[in-house]
Rosetta silent file (secondary structure, phi, psi, omega in degrees, C-alpha in Angstrom):
SEQUENCE: MTMTLLAAGCGTRKETNSVDHSLTEEAARQQIFSYLQKTADATGLGFSMQSDRPDPGSPLEPAGPVPCYDGYQERGPHQIQASYWVVGVPHGQVAGTFALLQRTWTNWGWRLDPEATTTIAGLATLDHYSFILRDSELGDGWLSVTGASPCFPYEGLGATTPQPTTIKPAS
SCORE:     score description
SCORE:     0.000 S_00000001
   1 L     0.000  165.656  179.816   96.423  113.700  104.165 S_00000001
   2 L  -109.427  113.881  171.684   92.626  113.315  102.893 S_00000001
   3 L  -101.983  112.834   28.060   90.534  112.340  105.571 S_00000001
   4 L   148.391  -24.616 -138.550   87.899  110.134  104.795 S_00000001
   5 H   -95.687  -35.151 -178.408   85.045  111.559  106.834 S_00000001
   6 H   -91.844  -43.282  156.167   83.956  114.079  103.886 S_00000001
   7 H   -21.499  -87.664 -172.931   84.689  111.341  101.146 S_00000001
   8 H   -64.220  -19.981  146.124   81.629  109.568  102.875 S_00000001
   9 L   -38.852 -103.868 -132.652   78.923  112.969  102.678 S_00000001
  10 L   -85.303  -71.265 -135.381   78.954  113.039   98.654 S_00000001
  11 L    42.931 -123.539  151.335   82.456  112.181   97.029 S_00000001
  12 L   -39.375  -57.707 -146.394   82.775  109.734   95.331 S_00000001
  13 L   -74.820  148.621  161.539   80.269  107.138   95.627 S_00000001
  14 L   -20.603  -57.858 -124.323   77.556  106.467   93.391 S_00000001
  15 L   -90.258  127.434 -175.564   74.791  105.054   95.106 S_00000001
  16 L   -44.571  -37.460 -106.784   71.421  106.753   94.498 S_00000001
  17 L  -126.791   13.032  165.885   71.071  105.802   98.302 S_00000001
  18 L   -98.332   35.181  171.617   73.683  108.397   99.408 S_00000001
  19 L  -145.488  144.367 -173.119   71.191  111.098   99.178 S_00000001
  20 L  -102.142  118.444  169.455   68.251  112.468  102.121 S_00000001
  21 L  -100.236    6.172  175.989   65.843  112.990   99.433 S_00000001
  22 L   -94.333  -53.043 -155.902   64.282  115.327  103.337 S_00000001
  23 L   -46.902  129.418  119.715   67.317  117.287  102.889 S_00000001
  24 L  -103.081 -178.047 -175.024   67.410  120.830  101.063 S_00000001
  25 H   -63.670  -58.182  167.855   70.467  123.025  101.204 S_00000001
  26 H   -54.234    1.887 -159.481   68.082  125.588  103.921 S_00000001
  27 H  -129.732  -18.747  171.604   67.674  123.170  106.360 S_00000001
  28 H   -80.678  -12.779 -176.221   71.592  121.682  105.767 S_00000001
  29 H   -59.147  -99.033 -129.643   72.936  125.400  105.930 S_00000001
  30 H   -82.297    9.220  128.981   71.419  125.853  109.215 S_00000001
  31 H   -70.548  -27.494 -163.966   72.036  122.649  110.596 S_00000001
  32 H   -68.132  -95.855  -80.895   76.248  122.958  110.144 S_00000001
  33 H   -79.258  -57.800 -165.776   75.099  127.030  111.664 S_00000001
  34 H   -83.767  -24.328  148.235   73.512  125.356  114.559 S_00000001
  35 L   -48.799  -81.355 -177.132   76.311  122.547  115.235 S_00000001
  36 H   -16.736  -71.627 -155.165   78.854  125.430  114.983 S_00000001
  37 H   -84.126    7.090  153.995   76.630  127.851  117.702 S_00000001
  38 H  -100.534  -34.708 -172.043   76.337  124.733  120.489 S_00000001
  39 H   -72.244  -28.176  162.559   79.832  124.031  119.858 S_00000001
  40 H   -74.558   -5.076 -176.781   80.812  127.771  120.714 S_00000001
  41 H  -105.421  -78.454  165.606   78.270  127.511  123.514 S_00000001
  42 H    -4.758  -61.057  177.153   79.908  124.415  124.746 S_00000001
  43 L   -70.599  -68.709  155.018   83.265  126.057  124.701 S_00000001
  44 L   117.601    3.948  177.217   83.210  129.426  124.725 S_00000001
  45 L   -82.566  120.245  132.910   85.026  129.266  121.311 S_00000001
  46 E   -85.540  169.917 -159.316   83.938  131.460  117.721 S_00000001
  47 E  -133.918  140.998  168.701   84.088  131.008  114.655 S_00000001
  48 E  -153.057  166.890  117.895   83.876  134.104  111.710 S_00000001
  49 L   -37.624  -10.181  153.869   84.688  133.699  108.588 S_00000001
  50 E  -126.227  115.441  176.633   87.470  136.452  109.275 S_00000001
  51 L   -47.777  147.675  138.285   90.208  135.789  110.787 S_00000001
  52 L   -76.107   33.797 -162.488   91.129  137.287  114.084 S_00000001
  53 L  -161.544  141.417  175.083   94.618  137.427  114.029 S_00000001
  54 L   -57.048 -179.853 -160.271   96.673  139.405  111.407 S_00000001
  55 L   -51.551  148.937   24.904   97.759  138.089  107.895 S_00000001
  56 L  -127.404   39.253  134.959   97.819  135.234  106.861 S_00000001
  57 L   -25.808  133.709 -166.651   94.474  134.638  107.457 S_00000001
  58 L  -109.266  139.285  149.803   92.413  134.816  104.911 S_00000001
  59 E   -59.023  147.921  177.814   88.352  135.258  104.279 S_00000001
  60 L  -117.319 -165.920 -166.237   87.010  132.726  103.793 S_00000001
  61 L  -114.096  149.534 -139.490   84.197  132.337  101.051 S_00000001
  62 L   -71.939  166.741  170.276   80.650  132.458  102.470 S_00000001
  63 L   -43.175  133.318  173.661   78.622  128.613  102.276 S_00000001
  64 E  -129.404  176.662  147.028   77.556  127.149   98.738 S_00000001
  65 E   -96.014  137.300 -179.494   76.377  124.358   97.629 S_00000001
  66 E  -120.602  176.374  162.581   79.119  122.400   95.606 S_00000001
  67 E   -86.539  171.635  173.350   77.895  118.689   93.830 S_00000001
  68 L  -116.777  153.990  172.138   78.526  115.498   94.848 S_00000001
  69 L    84.824 -178.251  179.051   80.363  112.286   93.102 S_00000001
  70 L   -88.955  156.260 -153.689   82.705  112.187   90.690 S_00000001
  71 L    96.993  -61.015  166.665   81.838  114.681   87.561 S_00000001
  72 L    77.371   74.479  141.581   80.138  116.950   89.588 S_00000001
  73 L   -33.682  124.872  163.595   76.984  117.044   87.995 S_00000001
  74 L   -36.876  -85.091  169.155   75.159  120.705   87.647 S_00000001
  75 L   -72.203  -24.999  126.698   72.093  119.007   88.085 S_00000001
  76 L    43.261  138.481  158.473   72.960  116.512   90.339 S_00000001
  77 L   -53.618  158.431 -162.444   73.352  116.022   94.424 S_00000001
  78 E  -135.038  151.648  175.922   74.109  118.658   95.840 S_00000001
  79 E  -143.375  154.851  171.742   76.082  118.690   99.614 S_00000001
  80 E   -79.938  177.637  134.735   76.820  122.845  101.708 S_00000001
  81 E  -163.496  158.463 -162.243   79.907  123.492  102.828 S_00000001
  82 E  -161.986  102.656  156.689   81.088  125.983  105.143 S_00000001
  83 E   -86.686  107.607 -175.149   84.156  126.845  106.968 S_00000001
  84 E   -91.164  113.536  143.895   84.512  129.161  109.829 S_00000001
  85 E   -64.798  162.665 -170.045   88.114  130.291  111.310 S_00000001
  86 E  -104.608   92.108  177.429   88.439  129.282  115.294 S_00000001
  87 E   -84.467  165.851 -158.025   88.366  132.878  117.180 S_00000001
  88 L    15.907   64.156  164.612   89.608  132.870  120.447 S_00000001
  89 L   -67.329  132.049 -152.174   91.824  130.737  120.582 S_00000001
  90 L   -84.216   92.934 -169.922   94.296  131.522  123.313 S_00000001
  91 L   -11.030  111.487  161.356   98.486  133.352  122.059 S_00000001
  92 L    98.341  -12.112  168.522  100.108  129.510  122.888 S_00000001
  93 L  -126.918   22.152  169.062   97.003  127.331  123.367 S_00000001
  94 H   -36.053  -54.614  137.641   96.518  126.104  119.460 S_00000001
  95 H   -35.964  -58.049   11.594   97.246  122.007  120.929 S_00000001
  96 H   136.959  -63.468 -147.922   95.336  123.162  123.694 S_00000001
  97 H  -111.899  -19.233  164.635   91.787  124.341  122.018 S_00000001
  98 H   -65.360  -33.836  145.530   92.077  121.804  119.051 S_00000001
  99 H     0.943  -83.647 -179.342   91.715  119.274  121.655 S_00000001
 100 H   -85.360    4.037  150.655   89.380  120.490  123.275 S_00000001
 101 H   -79.716  -61.636  155.331   87.266  120.517  120.136 S_00000001
 102 H   -70.499  -12.273  150.413   87.322  116.855  119.259 S_00000001
 103 H   -69.132  -30.483 -161.247   86.995  115.900  122.681 S_00000001
 104 H   -82.438  -32.482 -174.003   84.040  118.004  122.667 S_00000001
 105 H   -53.164  -52.346  174.707   82.839  117.171  119.616 S_00000001
 106 H    -8.922  -83.260 -137.195   83.331  113.013  121.047 S_00000001
 107 H   -72.784  -96.778 -128.712   81.147  113.397  123.842 S_00000001
 108 L   -38.671    3.966  164.105   78.513  114.239  121.395 S_00000001
 109 L   103.141    2.769  172.474   78.848  110.632  119.967 S_00000001
 110 L   -47.724  115.662  151.443   81.308  112.390  116.861 S_00000001
 111 L   -53.893  144.413  163.110   83.001  109.680  115.114 S_00000001
 112 L   -78.409  137.255 -171.690   86.383  110.541  115.353 S_00000001
 113 L  -101.028  133.210 -170.271   87.896  109.571  111.782 S_00000001
 114 L   -19.356  -26.159 -178.570   90.714  107.112  112.114 S_00000001
 115 L  -126.330   33.183  139.575   93.622  108.813  110.813 S_00000001
 116 L   -80.892  156.478 -119.961   93.466  111.816  112.456 S_00000001
 117 L  -128.386  175.419  159.170   96.387  113.734  113.295 S_00000001
 118 L   -79.314  -21.741 -160.105   97.354  117.249  116.527 S_00000001
 119 L   -94.372  -92.713  173.454   96.922  118.485  113.036 S_00000001
 120 E  -113.480  127.930  173.132   94.039  117.714  111.243 S_00000001
 121 L   -97.496  157.281  160.069   90.540  115.580  112.781 S_00000001
 122 L  -148.544  153.799  161.626   87.714  114.589  111.095 S_00000001
 123 L  -106.935 -173.590  166.439   84.323  114.029  112.059 S_00000001
 124 L  -139.002 -179.823 -166.000   80.938  112.668  111.725 S_00000001
 125 L  -122.482 -173.787  172.551   77.435  113.793  113.155 S_00000001
 126 L  -121.933   16.354  161.205   75.176  110.842  113.757 S_00000001
 127 L  -127.557   83.020   77.565   72.803  112.298  110.956 S_00000001
 128 L   101.430    0.179  155.711   75.384  112.056  108.420 S_00000001
 129 L   -63.486  155.862  170.836   77.271  116.275  108.761 S_00000001
 130 E  -127.005  119.409  140.704   80.876  115.842  108.252 S_00000001
 131 E   -93.644  145.302 -173.736   83.673  118.234  110.026 S_00000001
 132 E  -147.848  131.285 -159.549   86.826  118.460  109.684 S_00000001
 133 E  -128.104  125.693 -170.843   89.200  120.746  112.065 S_00000001
 134 E   -94.250   71.332  168.468   92.458  121.776  110.654 S_00000001
 135 L   -40.505  120.384 -164.131   95.727  123.527  112.544 S_00000001
 136 L   -78.780  -14.390  172.077   97.357  125.754  109.490 S_00000001
 137 L    72.911    1.775 -170.172  100.433  124.493  110.894 S_00000001
 138 L  -107.022   45.750  175.225  102.071  127.792  110.711 S_00000001
 139 L    57.929   -5.605 -159.200  102.996  128.172  114.412 S_00000001
 140 L   -83.025  -13.823 -168.467  100.307  131.060  114.628 S_00000001
 141 L    89.985   10.451 -160.403   97.359  130.075  116.331 S_00000001
 142 L  -124.329  123.664 -131.985   95.089  129.669  113.088 S_00000001
 143 L  -125.095  130.305  134.147   92.262  127.190  113.575 S_00000001
 144 E  -125.632  151.120  174.084   89.718  126.194  110.823 S_00000001
 145 E  -111.030  128.214  161.411   86.514  124.362  110.735 S_00000001
 146 E  -126.635  139.929  177.946   84.647  122.693  107.798 S_00000001
 147 E  -120.709  125.991  137.818   81.142  121.282  108.066 S_00000001
 148 E   -80.285  169.547  151.340   79.816  119.403  105.069 S_00000001
 149 E  -103.891  156.647  152.992   76.043  117.967  104.776 S_00000001
 150 E   -29.560  146.941  151.835   74.805  115.100  103.432 S_00000001
 151 E   -70.673  121.891  178.126   74.026  115.232   99.865 S_00000001
 152 E  -105.869 -166.233 -167.323   69.985  116.278   98.994 S_00000001
 153 L   -78.234  178.721 -172.898   68.827  116.653   96.081 S_00000001
 154 L   -88.950  -47.356  179.383   69.207  119.087   92.853 S_00000001
 155 L   -58.055  -12.271 -168.790   65.922  119.853   93.543 S_00000001
 156 L   -91.520    7.766 -148.425   66.143  120.973   97.126 S_00000001
 157 L   -88.820  140.151  170.278   68.738  123.444   95.813 S_00000001
 158 L   140.787   59.754 -174.888   67.020  127.350   97.075 S_00000001
 159 L  -120.405  154.113 -168.586   68.207  128.321  100.921 S_00000001
 160 L  -110.682  -48.190  105.888   66.984  132.166  101.423 S_00000001
 161 L    34.319   40.467  177.623   68.562  132.421  105.097 S_00000001
 162 L    -9.855  162.511 -106.647   72.197  134.737  105.180 S_00000001
 163 L  -177.728  117.499 -167.335   74.872  132.606  106.386 S_00000001
 164 L   -97.212 -179.942 -160.948   75.744  134.551  109.266 S_00000001
 165 L  -123.613   14.634 -140.032   79.800  135.581  109.279 S_00000001
 166 E   167.742  106.182  179.873   80.293  135.577  113.174 S_00000001
 167 L  -110.989 -173.034 -176.355   78.835  132.695  114.989 S_00000001
 168 L  -176.916  142.961 -178.954   80.130  134.115  118.830 S_00000001
 169 L   -52.842  156.338  144.608   79.158  131.987  122.336 S_00000001
 170 L   -88.023  138.737 -159.358   76.045  133.449  123.994 S_00000001
 171 L   -49.829    0.000    0.000   76.214  135.537  126.545 S_00000001
């Protein structure tokens, strides 16, 4: 199943008005990490590029800019995508944790994709970021979340702040 929210962020549209000309890679990255930190603080769950469970979890790639639109124009608009494992999911509580995250985000006014299921849900923030929550459906508690920014101009590339490998709830 493909969630339509990521496509709405950049995906396949070619309109130039879907590019946020005031956004930069640095600002987009920081906003995604800020949303994940806010989520960790609200739910008590953490996020990590490395799973807290044994195989089959794999380390996730660092957040990076990717071209927007069909044709993947290298010098065209880009967006940031960052993926994390959800850590701290109690054994046997995948469905409840999935529902908790989804409920937390919709309580903040994020729009839930109408195609959402109990194993994959797309949500869109009020400022046009999108998040995909996915249950690996392996029955072992693997949940991941991927955030994507709106598109920004090619000239906005160049982040200097390192990506956090772990995002923990504030104590």
